[in-house]
Amino acid sequence: METISFARGVPAPECLPVEELGDCAQAAVARDGATVLSYGSSSGYAPLRDWIAERHGVDPARVLITNGSLQGMVFLAERFAGERVLVEEPTYDRPLKILAAHGVETTPIAMDDEGLDLDALAQALRSGRKPAFLYTIPTFQNPSGRTLSTERRHHLAELAREQELLVLEDDPYGLVRFDGETPPTLFELEGGTQVAYSSSFSKTIAPGLRVGYFVLPAGLEQELEALATSTYITPVLIGQATVFEFLRRGNFEPNLERVTALLRARRDAMLEALESELPDARWSRPQGGYFVWLELPGGADAGALLERAAASGVTFVPGADFGGAPNTARLAFSFVSPDEIREGVRRLAALVREPLAV
Amino acid sequence: METISFARGVPAPECLPVEELGDCAQAAVARDGATVLSYGSSSGYAPLRDWIAERHGVDPARVLITNGSLQGMVFLAERFAGERVLVEEPTYDRPLKILAAHGVETTPIAMDDEGLDLDALAQALRSGRKPAFLYTIPTFQNPSGRTLSTERRHHLAELAREQELLVLEDDPYGLVRFDGETPPTLFELEGGTQVAYSSSFSKTIAPGLRVGYFVLPAGLEQELEALATSTYITPVLIGQATVFEFLRRGNFEPNLERVTALLRARRDAMLEALESELPDARWSRPQGGYFVWLELPGGADAGALLERAAASGVTFVPGADFGGAPNTARLAFSFVSPDEIREGVRRLAALVREPLAV
């Protein structure tokens, strides 16, 4: 029996525009090989930096492109080592590990179905040291799939300004929207002074190119650029130039539409399967992204369930890995096919219904 | 007046096989796109890992491929944070900065024309804490261009075994040899138990691809792989797959021969120019690599000279930046043309002869 993975938060192979990216890589090297193949700016490939800057309406000097956006989080953790950072609960586990490895104290802030709980945030700001920044994934959050409501976005932007709180808005999933209205980003609402923005082309083009980026206050960009220089001199320009060529050819929007349709069918399959197979559970209903957040009924323990699930040919990540409650689980619908999703949820539901062997 | 740079330790643009690498990038994506464009092993692209392992006669599990080899030094510094590391004096400045940033105590070991002074090394081993490792660039060293003699290589390999001293042999320039016999690597002599080996394709193919690698004791590879996972999940596979395609096509040796010829002409131009323009100075006579180490006559200060040199249209890096004496300078012959080298040395010599304005 083939294991069905709801654990892998990665795009299905058919989401990757393989042939086109091969052409783009060749064209990028042919067009600008002397730059792409040599050492260059530590902040990334200049034409892509310009493209990102224009998209976000900032000076290119504020843009840092890194070998995947996680690498930028490492630079932030180095820069703010030993300080305090506010994070969502639950949140993406890798940044938590990076922050901890740099002696950063993290304060988890509760969330509900509308995203970050701003009262809990205000309380965390009143107690303890002034935080270096708030790390938030307001749209189709990893792991919960939740999206911060528009009203709360306005309030959070205001709060960031008033309290001079640096907010890092991590937004890798925002463009992968299946339905509903696109809310304004915190970066747009606040104006980009207190809100820094990060994203990547992993979900919109291909993760293996490892092209993440940050739009930062100018001074902070310079500090992180110095860390980038000390770490790898120059990021891998061929990946960045391949992305730029893809953008330059006008492939971004049509590809995003194609990818979104592939993922929408998967999201639909998962929500329908949960509805029919696990009516007693609760789950998030994301309008985009990769993840559904499942709350198991009756205080079931997701960690214990996972041990049994592996034997039944289905896997997921327990919510506790992200700071969630013991009965929560992250189900990624991005990697598997709609048929596999239906079968995987059936396997999962059978396990949930089955009384635990004692 | 165009400034002639002896500061840039990078290959001249004509060293880069641009067209061929464009083809290789396309072919690599076409052949193996689903792997290259997605997340994969944190240790690097498997076929390239296998190639490197075979070249060095080790299990692929001992090979870590990083986004440039400096990134691997960051992982080593994280792993051995707060410990003691022995380094050559002078040595490549970037690792020194990385080690210092991780609280590593570095002990500089003297060198002479035959490379590392093994008596000085033995003395450093007798005093102070047991070092985590010795960092050495035994062939065409950056910055000095010096090469460890074969006799000393045998002794150092023996010493590493006897004292259970981990040695990191950094060898990015070894294959870029213009003349003379190739000595055995420390890794070969010792057998790869106590000696780890690092190199890159920056000097043999192209630096912008950022493909560096480490051959490590298996346990250490696993520890660094975990750090790589936490830092960037997967390195940038498209650069590594492009390198692999280049190797697979049999382009490596012919390209290396072409690059070596281009660089040999530059080395020759620099040595001849120094001979005729600066007969009172001393300098290294490297049989390969990128650098000549200049010792200015009469206690001249290279830092002060650099300030005047910039105005005269020539630059270099003062040896003090690498831990060298005040009268030393690193002259890179890799980036500029033979004609520029002759003119640059003329400009430099005129400044050295010119009495200092007081």
XYZ file of C-alpha atoms in Angstrom, chain B residues 113 146 280-283 293-297 327-329:
14
model
C 57.708 29.566 1.441
C 52.078 29.200 -1.446
C 63.898 44.887 -4.611
C 60.670 43.237 -3.437
C 60.034 39.550 -2.667
C 57.067 37.582 -3.954
C 52.025 37.321 -2.286
C 54.126 40.459 -2.412
C 56.514 41.578 0.317
C 57.361 45.233 -0.190
C 60.956 46.315 0.307
C 54.541 45.234 4.220
C 52.658 42.418 2.458
C 49.986 42.505 -0.234
